[in-house]
Each structure stands twice: as structure tokens, then as C-alpha cells.
Amino acid sequence: MPKKNSIDAIYQPILPYLTRVQRNIRREIRVENKTVSKIVDYLFQTKGKLLRPALAIFAGKAVAGLEDESTDEALVQLATAIELIHNASLVHDDILDDAGLRREIPTLNKIYNNHVALLAGDVLFTEAFYLMTHHLRQEIIEPITKITSGMCQGELINELYPGDNLDFSTYLTVITLKTAGLMSGATQAGAKVFGAPQVVVDALGEYGRNVGLAYQIVDDYVDDETGSIEGFSLDYAFKAAESARESLKVLSPSIYKDKLLDIVDLFIEMAVQKDMSATVKLP
Ligand code: FPP
Ligand code: MG
């Protein structure tokens, strides 16, 4: 039994969808060359948190006006593309960070080299766009394209501040682009797949953006990566979490809406737990 409010407990109602997404990743990336195929298999031997696809699925199911097999299939394709873009960005992020491990296995940049990792990341994100052009409407693909460009811009801005010595406002710009954008794109697109009215799409987009901000701020705080950020404020994560909860008021009650609220609580709990463990630490 997963712990209450653990990520596994939250995902329970959408597990069949997440399983389909994982299967779909390997089905959609059809690379003929065996060497390249082995690299793709290597990257997907461990699954990540699947947070972005889960956000797309929860958002879609929470509005679920037009529920049928074809919308469900489009939702799985969307969630797959979003997970591929996210994985591509991590492969590139590991080059930038010169990281040796990702999801507890050695990174491509360490096993091979930066050139191989760069190109493998390119394969993943171009495959994601190929998949989207095949399965999704243009009104869904277009914003995701801009968001992906934004992710690159966010990392580019970050690179201009050696040692991550940036001020809080620049930090917010960076994390809005590199993290909150894709989460907001996931929730908006999930809602669009199910034909949600614009006001609901916008509200879910705001939810995704604020969840992304809260998540990244808490993650950086828990990983002790915020010391060099001038004017850093953990409170901003709490405010973003509150705005995320507020945005969900447009939705009718459902198990999916409850889980979107649980995701917000989970990230905030992570920050609180870190603070609690800090207070009991012996000198
Ligand atoms: C992880 O953040 C990294 C991101 C959220 C985005 C990285 C984006 C790029 C490298 C731009 C290239 C994008 C594409 C689509 C090819 P983190 O460093 O805070 O997380 P970590 O601790 O897991 O590394
Ligand atoms: Mg990193």
C-alpha cells in the first residue's frame, strides 16, 4: 500500500494511463539503427517521476467533457510527447551540469561523451515533435513548441550567471522558462484535448505554472542549491502553491481535481519536512 499523499498514492487513479505512456515511449521512437536504439533503451530503463505526463492526464480527466476512446488516446500521445521533451531536456541538462548520475544510473555524457549525449537529447526531442504532428491538433502543438524554445532560453539565461550567482527575480525568470512552462503546457494541453472552454484551459495553465514554480523552488531548496541566489524566498513557493489551489476552483469536484490539489500539498510538505529535519539537527 503506498503511503497517503505519496506520489504513488496520488497516481493511483491514472496508473493505466501512465502504463500506456511508458509503453508508448518505446513504440513511438522508432529508430532503425541498433546502436541508437540501444542508447534510447538505456535512457528509458528507469522511469522518472512522470510528473509532467501525470499533470497532463489529471488536467484532462478533471475536465473530461468529451470522454471517449479517441480523446483518451490523444491524451496518452500528448503525455508521451511531454515526457519525451522532459527527458531530452534532462539529457542536455546533464551535459551542462557535467552530471555523472541521473535516476541512479550513469549519464550518457559520462558513459560516452558530451557529443553523444547532445545528439541523443536531440533525437528524443525531435521524436517528440514527430509524434505530436502525427497525433495532435495544431492548437495543442503550437504552444508546446514555444514552451520548448522557452526551456532552452531559460537554461541559456542561467548559463550567463556562472556559479548560479543570480538574483531572485532572474532566478524566477529562469525557472518559469525551464520548469513552469512545460508543466503549464501539460495542464493546458490536457484540458484542450478534452475540449475544455478557454477559461478552464487558462485556469489549468495557471495551476501548472504555479505548481512548476513551487516544485522547482522547493526542489532547489531541498537540494541546498539556493544559497547563491540573492534575495531567495521560500515563501514564494507557498504563495505559488496557494495560487495553484485557487486556480482549481473553476473545476467541478472529482477525484482528479483532488489529486491535483494533493500534488500541491506534496511539494509544500517536502519543504516543511526539510525545515523540520533542520531544526532537530544536532550542532
Ligand atoms: C532540470 O533542472 C532541467 C530542466 C527542468 C530543464 C533543462 C532544459 C534544457 C537543458 C534546455 C534544453 C531543452 C530541450 C527540450 C532539449 P534541475 O537542474 O533543477 O534538475 P536536476 O537536479 O534533476 O538536474
Ligand atoms: Mg540539473
PDB file of C-alpha atoms and ligand atoms in Angstrom:
ATOM      1  CA  MET A   1       0.000   0.000   0.000  1.00  0.00           C
ATOM      2  CA  PRO A   2       1.562   3.374  -0.962  1.00  0.00           C
ATOM      3  CA  LYS A   3       1.790   5.977   1.832  1.00  0.00           C
ATOM      4  CA  LYS A   4      -1.082   8.503   1.888  1.00  0.00           C
ATOM      5  CA  ASN A   5      -0.146  11.518  -0.202  1.00  0.00           C
ATOM      6  CA  SER A   6       2.978   9.817  -1.572  1.00  0.00           C
ATOM      7  CA  ILE A   7       3.437  10.295  -5.311  1.00  0.00           C
ATOM      8  CA  ASP A   8       2.393   6.625  -5.819  1.00  0.00           C
ATOM      9  CA  ALA A   9      -0.853   7.138  -3.889  1.00  0.00           C
ATOM     10  CA  ILE A  10      -1.598  10.286  -5.879  1.00  0.00           C
ATOM     11  CA  TYR A  11      -1.051   8.492  -9.194  1.00  0.00           C
ATOM     12  CA  GLN A  12      -3.353   5.570  -8.305  1.00  0.00           C
ATOM     13  CA  PRO A  13      -6.414   6.715 -10.358  1.00  0.00           C
ATOM     14  CA  ILE A  14      -4.349   7.273 -13.517  1.00  0.00           C
ATOM     15  CA  LEU A  15      -1.994   4.260 -13.335  1.00  0.00           C
ATOM     16  CA  PRO A  16      -3.418   2.619 -16.505  1.00  0.00           C
ATOM     17  CA  TYR A  17      -2.690   5.839 -18.417  1.00  0.00           C
ATOM     18  CA  LEU A  18       0.854   6.136 -17.072  1.00  0.00           C
ATOM     19  CA  THR A  19       1.492   2.495 -18.016  1.00  0.00           C
ATOM     20  CA  ARG A  20       0.285   3.262 -21.542  1.00  0.00           C
ATOM     21  CA  VAL A  21       2.603   6.295 -21.686  1.00  0.00           C
ATOM     22  CA  GLN A  22       5.615   4.210 -20.693  1.00  0.00           C
ATOM     23  CA  ARG A  23       4.815   1.552 -23.292  1.00  0.00           C
ATOM     24  CA  ASN A  24       4.132   4.217 -25.884  1.00  0.00           C
ATOM     25  CA  ILE A  25       7.530   5.867 -25.474  1.00  0.00           C
ATOM     26  CA  ARG A  26       9.343   2.884 -26.986  1.00  0.00           C
ATOM     27  CA  ARG A  27       6.604   2.308 -29.571  1.00  0.00           C
ATOM     28  CA  GLU A  28       6.767   5.887 -30.834  1.00  0.00           C
ATOM     29  CA  ILE A  29      10.551   6.221 -31.001  1.00  0.00           C
ATOM     30  CA  ARG A  30      11.216   4.025 -33.993  1.00  0.00           C
ATOM     31  CA  VAL A  31      14.930   4.287 -34.673  1.00  0.00           C
ATOM     32  CA  GLU A  32      16.219   1.756 -37.132  1.00  0.00           C
ATOM     33  CA  ASN A  33      19.866   1.887 -36.197  1.00  0.00           C
ATOM     34  CA  LYS A  34      20.640  -0.685 -33.492  1.00  0.00           C
ATOM     35  CA  THR A  35      23.314   1.414 -31.780  1.00  0.00           C
ATOM     36  CA  VAL A  36      20.971   4.408 -31.465  1.00  0.00           C
ATOM     37  CA  SER A  37      18.163   2.109 -30.366  1.00  0.00           C
ATOM     38  CA  LYS A  38      20.357   0.746 -27.565  1.00  0.00           C
ATOM     39  CA  ILE A  39      21.032   4.283 -26.341  1.00  0.00           C
ATOM     40  CA  VAL A  40      17.295   5.044 -26.299  1.00  0.00           C
ATOM     41  CA  ASP A  41      16.651   1.790 -24.382  1.00  0.00           C
ATOM     42  CA  TYR A  42      19.376   2.743 -21.934  1.00  0.00           C
ATOM     43  CA  LEU A  43      17.737   6.102 -21.249  1.00  0.00           C
ATOM     44  CA  PHE A  44      14.298   4.602 -20.621  1.00  0.00           C
ATOM     45  CA  GLN A  45      15.354   1.618 -18.498  1.00  0.00           C
ATOM     46  CA  THR A  46      14.486   3.664 -15.402  1.00  0.00           C
ATOM     47  CA  LYS A  47      11.346   5.726 -15.147  1.00  0.00           C
ATOM     48  CA  GLY A  48      11.367   9.169 -13.656  1.00  0.00           C
ATOM     49  CA  LYS A  49       8.651  10.715 -11.520  1.00  0.00           C
ATOM     50  CA  LEU A  50       6.383  11.026 -14.584  1.00  0.00           C
ATOM     51  CA  LEU A  51       5.137  14.278 -13.066  1.00  0.00           C
ATOM     52  CA  ARG A  52       4.576  16.154 -16.322  1.00  0.00           C
ATOM     53  CA  PRO A  53       2.594  13.382 -18.057  1.00  0.00           C
ATOM     54  CA  ALA A  54       0.627  12.906 -14.821  1.00  0.00           C
ATOM     55  CA  LEU A  55      -0.256  16.618 -14.794  1.00  0.00           C
ATOM     56  CA  ALA A  56      -1.495  16.424 -18.397  1.00  0.00           C
ATOM     57  CA  ILE A  57      -3.579  13.332 -17.620  1.00  0.00           C
ATOM     58  CA  PHE A  58      -5.074  14.684 -14.384  1.00  0.00           C
ATOM     59  CA  ALA A  59      -5.918  18.005 -16.045  1.00  0.00           C
ATOM     60  CA  GLY A  60      -7.570  16.249 -18.986  1.00  0.00           C
ATOM     61  CA  LYS A  61      -9.542  13.860 -16.800  1.00  0.00           C
ATOM     62  CA  ALA A  62     -10.527  16.687 -14.442  1.00  0.00           C
ATOM     63  CA  VAL A  63     -12.343  18.491 -17.277  1.00  0.00           C
ATOM     64  CA  ALA A  64     -13.321  15.319 -19.209  1.00  0.00           C
ATOM     65  CA  GLY A  65     -16.177  16.801 -21.217  1.00  0.00           C
ATOM     66  CA  LEU A  66     -15.667  14.660 -24.319  1.00  0.00           C
ATOM     67  CA  GLU A  67     -14.533  11.385 -22.809  1.00  0.00           C
ATOM     68  CA  ASP A  68     -14.181   8.606 -25.392  1.00  0.00           C
ATOM     69  CA  GLU A  69     -11.517   6.273 -26.759  1.00  0.00           C
ATOM     70  CA  SER A  70     -10.084   8.781 -29.220  1.00  0.00           C
ATOM     71  CA  THR A  71      -9.669  11.577 -26.659  1.00  0.00           C
ATOM     72  CA  ASP A  72      -8.091   9.087 -24.241  1.00  0.00           C
ATOM     73  CA  GLU A  73      -5.653   8.034 -26.971  1.00  0.00           C
ATOM     74  CA  ALA A  74      -4.807  11.690 -27.742  1.00  0.00           C
ATOM     75  CA  LEU A  75      -4.191  12.257 -24.027  1.00  0.00           C
ATOM     76  CA  VAL A  76      -1.732   9.330 -23.915  1.00  0.00           C
ATOM     77  CA  GLN A  77       0.058  10.659 -27.018  1.00  0.00           C
ATOM     78  CA  LEU A  78       0.256  14.140 -25.517  1.00  0.00           C
ATOM     79  CA  ALA A  79       1.584  12.803 -22.201  1.00  0.00           C
ATOM     80  CA  THR A  80       4.158  10.707 -24.098  1.00  0.00           C
ATOM     81  CA  ALA A  81       5.402  13.707 -26.098  1.00  0.00           C
ATOM     82  CA  ILE A  82       5.684  15.800 -22.936  1.00  0.00           C
ATOM     83  CA  GLU A  83       7.671  13.082 -21.164  1.00  0.00           C
ATOM     84  CA  LEU A  84       9.994  12.798 -24.187  1.00  0.00           C
ATOM     85  CA  ILE A  85      10.624  16.555 -24.225  1.00  0.00           C
ATOM     86  CA  HIS A  86      11.316  16.448 -20.490  1.00  0.00           C
ATOM     87  CA  ASN A  87      13.761  13.537 -20.881  1.00  0.00           C
ATOM     88  CA  ALA A  88      15.523  15.292 -23.768  1.00  0.00           C
ATOM     89  CA  SER A  89      15.955  18.346 -21.558  1.00  0.00           C
ATOM     90  CA  LEU A  90      17.444  16.232 -18.754  1.00  0.00           C
ATOM     91  CA  VAL A  91      19.975  14.620 -21.110  1.00  0.00           C
ATOM     92  CA  HIS A  92      21.053  18.125 -22.134  1.00  0.00           C
ATOM     93  CA  ASP A  93      20.917  19.381 -18.545  1.00  0.00           C
ATOM     94  CA  ASP A  94      23.346  16.638 -17.504  1.00  0.00           C
ATOM     95  CA  ILE A  95      25.820  17.876 -20.117  1.00  0.00           C
ATOM     96  CA  LEU A  96      25.511  21.438 -18.819  1.00  0.00           C
ATOM     97  CA  ASP A  97      25.899  20.275 -15.194  1.00  0.00           C
ATOM     98  CA  ASP A  98      28.598  17.723 -16.050  1.00  0.00           C
ATOM     99  CA  ALA A  99      26.444  15.302 -14.024  1.00  0.00           C
ATOM    100  CA  GLY A 100      27.541  11.700 -13.560  1.00  0.00           C
ATOM    101  CA  LEU A 101      24.287  10.086 -12.423  1.00  0.00           C
ATOM    102  CA  ARG A 102      20.625  10.513 -13.347  1.00  0.00           C
ATOM    103  CA  ARG A 103      17.929   8.323 -11.793  1.00  0.00           C
ATOM    104  CA  GLU A 104      20.756   6.368 -10.164  1.00  0.00           C
ATOM    105  CA  ILE A 105      22.358   5.253 -13.430  1.00  0.00           C
ATOM    106  CA  PRO A 106      25.391   6.792 -15.170  1.00  0.00           C
ATOM    107  CA  THR A 107      24.582   9.620 -17.593  1.00  0.00           C
ATOM    108  CA  LEU A 108      25.248   9.382 -21.344  1.00  0.00           C
ATOM    109  CA  ASN A 109      27.755  12.221 -21.095  1.00  0.00           C
ATOM    110  CA  LYS A 110      29.812  10.064 -18.715  1.00  0.00           C
ATOM    111  CA  ILE A 111      29.338   6.680 -20.426  1.00  0.00           C
ATOM    112  CA  TYR A 112      30.088   8.154 -23.848  1.00  0.00           C
ATOM    113  CA  ASN A 113      30.784  11.885 -24.074  1.00  0.00           C
ATOM    114  CA  ASN A 114      29.031  15.255 -24.407  1.00  0.00           C
ATOM    115  CA  HIS A 115      28.673  14.943 -28.185  1.00  0.00           C
ATOM    116  CA  VAL A 116      26.823  11.635 -27.937  1.00  0.00           C
ATOM    117  CA  ALA A 117      24.573  12.944 -25.145  1.00  0.00           C
ATOM    118  CA  LEU A 118      23.830  16.153 -27.076  1.00  0.00           C
ATOM    119  CA  LEU A 119      22.729  14.222 -30.147  1.00  0.00           C
ATOM    120  CA  ALA A 120      20.763  11.631 -28.159  1.00  0.00           C
ATOM    121  CA  GLY A 121      18.845  14.506 -26.499  1.00  0.00           C
ATOM    122  CA  ASP A 122      18.195  15.942 -29.974  1.00  0.00           C
ATOM    123  CA  VAL A 123      16.805  12.580 -31.120  1.00  0.00           C
ATOM    124  CA  LEU A 124      14.384  12.497 -28.171  1.00  0.00           C
ATOM    125  CA  PHE A 125      13.017  15.971 -28.601  1.00  0.00           C
ATOM    126  CA  THR A 126      12.669  15.793 -32.386  1.00  0.00           C
ATOM    127  CA  GLU A 127      10.900  12.420 -31.992  1.00  0.00           C
ATOM    128  CA  ALA A 128       8.512  14.145 -29.562  1.00  0.00           C
ATOM    129  CA  PHE A 129       7.621  16.703 -32.227  1.00  0.00           C
ATOM    130  CA  TYR A 130       7.226  13.999 -34.875  1.00  0.00           C
ATOM    131  CA  LEU A 131       4.814  12.190 -32.553  1.00  0.00           C
ATOM    132  CA  MET A 132       2.829  15.376 -31.899  1.00  0.00           C
ATOM    133  CA  THR A 133       2.451  16.233 -35.581  1.00  0.00           C
ATOM    134  CA  HIS A 134       1.039  12.747 -36.159  1.00  0.00           C
ATOM    135  CA  HIS A 135      -1.398  12.578 -33.280  1.00  0.00           C
ATOM    136  CA  LEU A 136      -2.310  16.032 -32.033  1.00  0.00           C
ATOM    137  CA  ARG A 137      -4.099  19.125 -33.300  1.00  0.00           C
ATOM    138  CA  GLN A 138      -2.092  22.214 -34.231  1.00  0.00           C
ATOM    139  CA  GLU A 139      -3.627  24.298 -31.412  1.00  0.00           C
ATOM    140  CA  ILE A 140      -2.005  21.850 -28.964  1.00  0.00           C
ATOM    141  CA  ILE A 141       1.364  21.505 -30.717  1.00  0.00           C
ATOM    142  CA  GLU A 142       1.942  25.224 -31.249  1.00  0.00           C
ATOM    143  CA  PRO A 143       2.190  26.328 -27.581  1.00  0.00           C
ATOM    144  CA  ILE A 144       4.320  23.286 -26.713  1.00  0.00           C
ATOM    145  CA  THR A 145       6.776  24.297 -29.440  1.00  0.00           C
ATOM    146  CA  LYS A 146       7.118  27.778 -27.918  1.00  0.00           C
ATOM    147  CA  ILE A 147       7.438  26.295 -24.425  1.00  0.00           C
ATOM    148  CA  THR A 148      10.303  24.045 -25.586  1.00  0.00           C
ATOM    149  CA  SER A 149      12.082  27.067 -27.037  1.00  0.00           C
ATOM    150  CA  GLY A 150      11.483  28.761 -23.654  1.00  0.00           C
ATOM    151  CA  MET A 151      13.147  25.852 -21.838  1.00  0.00           C
ATOM    152  CA  CYS A 152      16.281  26.357 -23.934  1.00  0.00           C
ATOM    153  CA  GLN A 153      16.108  30.130 -23.319  1.00  0.00           C
ATOM    154  CA  GLY A 154      15.795  29.583 -19.556  1.00  0.00           C
ATOM    155  CA  GLU A 155      18.889  27.397 -19.477  1.00  0.00           C
ATOM    156  CA  LEU A 156      20.698  29.860 -21.739  1.00  0.00           C
ATOM    157  CA  ILE A 157      19.977  32.736 -19.341  1.00  0.00           C
ATOM    158  CA  ASN A 158      21.136  30.581 -16.413  1.00  0.00           C
ATOM    159  CA  GLU A 159      24.426  29.832 -18.199  1.00  0.00           C
ATOM    160  CA  LEU A 160      25.161  33.570 -18.300  1.00  0.00           C
ATOM    161  CA  TYR A 161      25.423  33.578 -14.489  1.00  0.00           C
ATOM    162  CA  PRO A 162      28.464  31.457 -13.594  1.00  0.00           C
ATOM    163  CA  GLY A 163      28.114  29.513 -10.336  1.00  0.00           C
ATOM    164  CA  ASP A 164      24.341  30.184 -10.353  1.00  0.00           C
ATOM    165  CA  ASN A 165      25.035  33.582  -8.766  1.00  0.00           C
ATOM    166  CA  LEU A 166      21.789  35.208  -9.779  1.00  0.00           C
ATOM    167  CA  ASP A 167      19.236  37.465  -8.111  1.00  0.00           C
ATOM    168  CA  PHE A 168      15.814  36.124  -7.148  1.00  0.00           C
ATOM    169  CA  SER A 169      13.993  37.879  -9.988  1.00  0.00           C
ATOM    170  CA  THR A 170      16.351  36.384 -12.626  1.00  0.00           C
ATOM    171  CA  TYR A 171      16.037  33.011 -10.866  1.00  0.00           C
ATOM    172  CA  LEU A 172      12.237  33.272 -11.227  1.00  0.00           C
ATOM    173  CA  THR A 173      12.624  34.061 -14.937  1.00  0.00           C
ATOM    174  CA  VAL A 174      14.870  31.013 -15.367  1.00  0.00           C
ATOM    175  CA  ILE A 175      12.622  28.564 -13.526  1.00  0.00           C
ATOM    176  CA  THR A 176       9.462  29.928 -15.158  1.00  0.00           C
ATOM    177  CA  LEU A 177      11.026  29.138 -18.526  1.00  0.00           C
ATOM    178  CA  LYS A 178      12.845  25.899 -17.752  1.00  0.00           C
ATOM    179  CA  THR A 179      10.295  24.200 -15.461  1.00  0.00           C
ATOM    180  CA  ALA A 180       6.968  26.006 -15.042  1.00  0.00           C
ATOM    181  CA  GLY A 181       6.466  26.371 -18.810  1.00  0.00           C
ATOM    182  CA  LEU A 182       6.293  22.646 -19.562  1.00  0.00           C
ATOM    183  CA  MET A 183       4.075  21.952 -16.536  1.00  0.00           C
ATOM    184  CA  SER A 184       1.716  24.739 -17.607  1.00  0.00           C
ATOM    185  CA  GLY A 185       1.791  23.422 -21.185  1.00  0.00           C
ATOM    186  CA  ALA A 186       0.975  19.931 -19.891  1.00  0.00           C
ATOM    187  CA  THR A 187      -2.107  21.029 -17.939  1.00  0.00           C
ATOM    188  CA  GLN A 188      -3.382  23.386 -20.649  1.00  0.00           C
ATOM    189  CA  ALA A 189      -2.923  20.836 -23.397  1.00  0.00           C
ATOM    190  CA  GLY A 190      -4.528  18.071 -21.312  1.00  0.00           C
ATOM    191  CA  ALA A 191      -7.596  20.289 -20.852  1.00  0.00           C
ATOM    192  CA  LYS A 192      -7.630  21.194 -24.562  1.00  0.00           C
ATOM    193  CA  VAL A 193      -7.629  17.535 -25.606  1.00  0.00           C
ATOM    194  CA  PHE A 194     -10.917  17.184 -23.750  1.00  0.00           C
ATOM    195  CA  GLY A 195     -12.392  20.329 -25.317  1.00  0.00           C
ATOM    196  CA  ALA A 196     -12.397  22.457 -22.162  1.00  0.00           C
ATOM    197  CA  PRO A 197     -13.583  26.084 -22.518  1.00  0.00           C
ATOM    198  CA  GLN A 198     -10.811  28.700 -22.708  1.00  0.00           C
ATOM    199  CA  VAL A 199     -11.419  29.948 -19.160  1.00  0.00           C
ATOM    200  CA  VAL A 200     -10.773  26.423 -17.826  1.00  0.00           C
ATOM    201  CA  VAL A 201      -7.715  25.954 -20.071  1.00  0.00           C
ATOM    202  CA  ASP A 202      -6.315  29.242 -18.759  1.00  0.00           C
ATOM    203  CA  ALA A 203      -7.021  28.338 -15.132  1.00  0.00           C
ATOM    204  CA  LEU A 204      -5.324  24.951 -15.527  1.00  0.00           C
ATOM    205  CA  GLY A 205      -2.405  26.670 -17.270  1.00  0.00           C
ATOM    206  CA  GLU A 206      -2.042  28.966 -14.251  1.00  0.00           C
ATOM    207  CA  TYR A 207      -2.266  25.947 -11.955  1.00  0.00           C
ATOM    208  CA  GLY A 208       0.546  24.214 -13.922  1.00  0.00           C
ATOM    209  CA  ARG A 209       2.719  27.332 -13.933  1.00  0.00           C
ATOM    210  CA  ASN A 210       2.367  27.842 -10.181  1.00  0.00           C
ATOM    211  CA  VAL A 211       2.886  24.147  -9.410  1.00  0.00           C
ATOM    212  CA  GLY A 212       6.026  24.301 -11.550  1.00  0.00           C
ATOM    213  CA  LEU A 213       7.326  27.324  -9.649  1.00  0.00           C
ATOM    214  CA  ALA A 214       6.526  25.794  -6.244  1.00  0.00           C
ATOM    215  CA  TYR A 215       8.090  22.480  -7.292  1.00  0.00           C
ATOM    216  CA  GLN A 216      11.335  23.976  -8.626  1.00  0.00           C
ATOM    217  CA  ILE A 217      11.793  26.368  -5.680  1.00  0.00           C
ATOM    218  CA  VAL A 218      11.236  23.562  -3.150  1.00  0.00           C
ATOM    219  CA  ASP A 219      13.432  21.134  -5.125  1.00  0.00           C
ATOM    220  CA  ASP A 220      16.299  23.632  -5.273  1.00  0.00           C
ATOM    221  CA  TYR A 221      15.812  24.441  -1.579  1.00  0.00           C
ATOM    222  CA  VAL A 222      15.788  20.765  -0.543  1.00  0.00           C
ATOM    223  CA  ASP A 223      18.900  20.141  -2.684  1.00  0.00           C
ATOM    224  CA  ASP A 224      20.663  23.089  -0.963  1.00  0.00           C
ATOM    225  CA  GLU A 225      21.040  24.907  -4.268  1.00  0.00           C
ATOM    226  CA  THR A 226      19.592  28.273  -3.270  1.00  0.00           C
ATOM    227  CA  GLY A 227      22.447  29.692  -1.160  1.00  0.00           C
ATOM    228  CA  SER A 228      23.901  31.694  -4.057  1.00  0.00           C
ATOM    229  CA  ILE A 229      20.564  33.258  -5.100  1.00  0.00           C
ATOM    230  CA  GLU A 230      20.410  36.836  -3.830  1.00  0.00           C
ATOM    231  CA  GLY A 231      17.080  37.534  -2.060  1.00  0.00           C
ATOM    232  CA  PHE A 232      15.880  33.909  -2.276  1.00  0.00           C
ATOM    233  CA  SER A 233      12.424  33.439  -0.742  1.00  0.00           C
ATOM    234  CA  LEU A 234      10.935  30.045   0.108  1.00  0.00           C
ATOM    235  CA  ASP A 235       7.706  31.931   0.850  1.00  0.00           C
ATOM    236  CA  TYR A 236       7.327  32.460  -2.878  1.00  0.00           C
ATOM    237  CA  ALA A 237       6.771  28.690  -3.196  1.00  0.00           C
ATOM    238  CA  PHE A 238       3.998  28.823  -0.580  1.00  0.00           C
ATOM    239  CA  LYS A 239       2.359  31.736  -2.416  1.00  0.00           C
ATOM    240  CA  ALA A 240       2.621  29.920  -5.745  1.00  0.00           C
ATOM    241  CA  ALA A 241       1.061  26.844  -4.119  1.00  0.00           C
ATOM    242  CA  GLU A 242      -1.836  28.951  -2.838  1.00  0.00           C
ATOM    243  CA  SER A 243      -2.394  30.441  -6.319  1.00  0.00           C
ATOM    244  CA  ALA A 244      -2.331  26.923  -7.791  1.00  0.00           C
ATOM    245  CA  ARG A 245      -5.059  25.791  -5.361  1.00  0.00           C
ATOM    246  CA  GLU A 246      -7.067  28.936  -6.132  1.00  0.00           C
ATOM    247  CA  SER A 247      -6.963  28.240  -9.899  1.00  0.00           C
ATOM    248  CA  LEU A 248      -8.614  24.864  -9.431  1.00  0.00           C
ATOM    249  CA  LYS A 249     -11.806  26.497  -8.144  1.00  0.00           C
ATOM    250  CA  VAL A 250     -13.127  26.566 -11.741  1.00  0.00           C
ATOM    251  CA  LEU A 251     -13.271  22.753 -11.759  1.00  0.00           C
ATOM    252  CA  SER A 252     -16.238  20.680 -10.603  1.00  0.00           C
ATOM    253  CA  PRO A 253     -15.480  18.229  -7.793  1.00  0.00           C
ATOM    254  CA  SER A 254     -13.769  14.996  -8.923  1.00  0.00           C
ATOM    255  CA  ILE A 255     -11.096  12.551  -7.801  1.00  0.00           C
ATOM    256  CA  TYR A 256      -8.794  14.101 -10.425  1.00  0.00           C
ATOM    257  CA  LYS A 257      -9.248  17.606  -9.028  1.00  0.00           C
ATOM    258  CA  ASP A 258      -8.488  16.206  -5.539  1.00  0.00           C
ATOM    259  CA  LYS A 259      -5.262  14.679  -6.846  1.00  0.00           C
ATOM    260  CA  LEU A 260      -4.217  17.966  -8.472  1.00  0.00           C
ATOM    261  CA  LEU A 261      -4.649  19.536  -5.011  1.00  0.00           C
ATOM    262  CA  ASP A 262      -2.669  16.675  -3.398  1.00  0.00           C
ATOM    263  CA  ILE A 263       0.242  17.343  -5.784  1.00  0.00           C
ATOM    264  CA  VAL A 264       0.456  20.923  -4.481  1.00  0.00           C
ATOM    265  CA  ASP A 265       0.386  19.700  -0.858  1.00  0.00           C
ATOM    266  CA  LEU A 266       3.075  17.107  -1.571  1.00  0.00           C
ATOM    267  CA  PHE A 267       5.608  19.718  -2.742  1.00  0.00           C
ATOM    268  CA  ILE A 268       4.896  22.004   0.176  1.00  0.00           C
ATOM    269  CA  GLU A 269       5.295  19.075   2.602  1.00  0.00           C
ATOM    270  CA  MET A 270       8.752  18.412   1.108  1.00  0.00           C
ATOM    271  CA  ALA A 271       9.875  21.922   2.079  1.00  0.00           C
ATOM    272  CA  VAL A 272       8.320  21.718   5.529  1.00  0.00           C
ATOM    273  CA  GLN A 273       9.955  18.349   6.199  1.00  0.00           C
ATOM    274  CA  LYS A 274      13.335  19.732   5.255  1.00  0.00           C
ATOM    275  CA  ASP A 275      12.802  22.590   7.730  1.00  0.00           C
ATOM    276  CA  MET A 276      11.731  20.166  10.447  1.00  0.00           C
ATOM    277  CA  SER A 277      14.773  17.958   9.910  1.00  0.00           C
ATOM    278  CA  ALA A 278      16.944  21.096  10.051  1.00  0.00           C
ATOM    279  CA  THR A 279      15.522  22.036  13.467  1.00  0.00           C
ATOM    280  CA  VAL A 280      16.261  18.630  15.016  1.00  0.00           C
ATOM    281  CA  LYS A 281      19.817  18.501  13.666  1.00  0.00           C
ATOM    282  CA  LEU A 282      22.429  18.449  16.452  1.00  0.00           C
ATOM    283  CA  PRO A 283      25.091  21.164  16.314  1.00  0.00           C
TER     284      PRO A 283
HETATM  285  C1  FPP B   1      16.449  20.126 -14.693  1.00  0.00           C
HETATM  286  O1  FPP B   1      16.528  21.085 -13.719  1.00  0.00           O
HETATM  287  C2  FPP B   1      16.369  20.759 -16.056  1.00  0.00           C
HETATM  288  C3  FPP B   1      15.269  21.332 -16.616  1.00  0.00           C
HETATM  289  C4  FPP B   1      13.984  21.394 -15.887  1.00  0.00           C
HETATM  290  C5  FPP B   1      15.267  21.920 -17.979  1.00  0.00           C
HETATM  291  C6  FPP B   1      16.546  21.773 -18.766  1.00  0.00           C
HETATM  292  C7  FPP B   1      16.451  22.390 -20.139  1.00  0.00           C
HETATM  293  C8  FPP B   1      17.440  22.419 -21.041  1.00  0.00           C
HETATM  294  C9  FPP B   1      18.787  21.841 -20.753  1.00  0.00           C
HETATM  295  C10 FPP B   1      17.216  23.044 -22.368  1.00  0.00           C
HETATM  296  C11 FPP B   1      17.201  22.018 -23.476  1.00  0.00           C
HETATM  297  C12 FPP B   1      15.816  21.555 -23.690  1.00  0.00           C
HETATM  298  C13 FPP B   1      15.425  20.621 -24.617  1.00  0.00           C
HETATM  299  C14 FPP B   1      13.991  20.311 -24.747  1.00  0.00           C
HETATM  300  C15 FPP B   1      16.354  19.892 -25.487  1.00  0.00           C
HETATM  301  P1  FPP B   1      17.470  20.869 -12.435  1.00  0.00           P
HETATM  302  O2  FPP B   1      18.888  21.015 -12.858  1.00  0.00           O
HETATM  303  O3  FPP B   1      16.959  21.808 -11.410  1.00  0.00           O
HETATM  304  O4  FPP B   1      17.103  19.398 -12.005  1.00  0.00           O
HETATM  305  P2  FPP B   1      18.073  18.176 -11.669  1.00  0.00           P
HETATM  306  O5  FPP B   1      18.507  18.400 -10.250  1.00  0.00           O
HETATM  307  O6  FPP B   1      17.198  16.967 -11.837  1.00  0.00           O
HETATM  308  O7  FPP B   1      19.210  18.209 -12.641  1.00  0.00           O
HETATM  309 MG    MG B   2      20.457  19.737 -13.259  1.00  0.00          MG
END
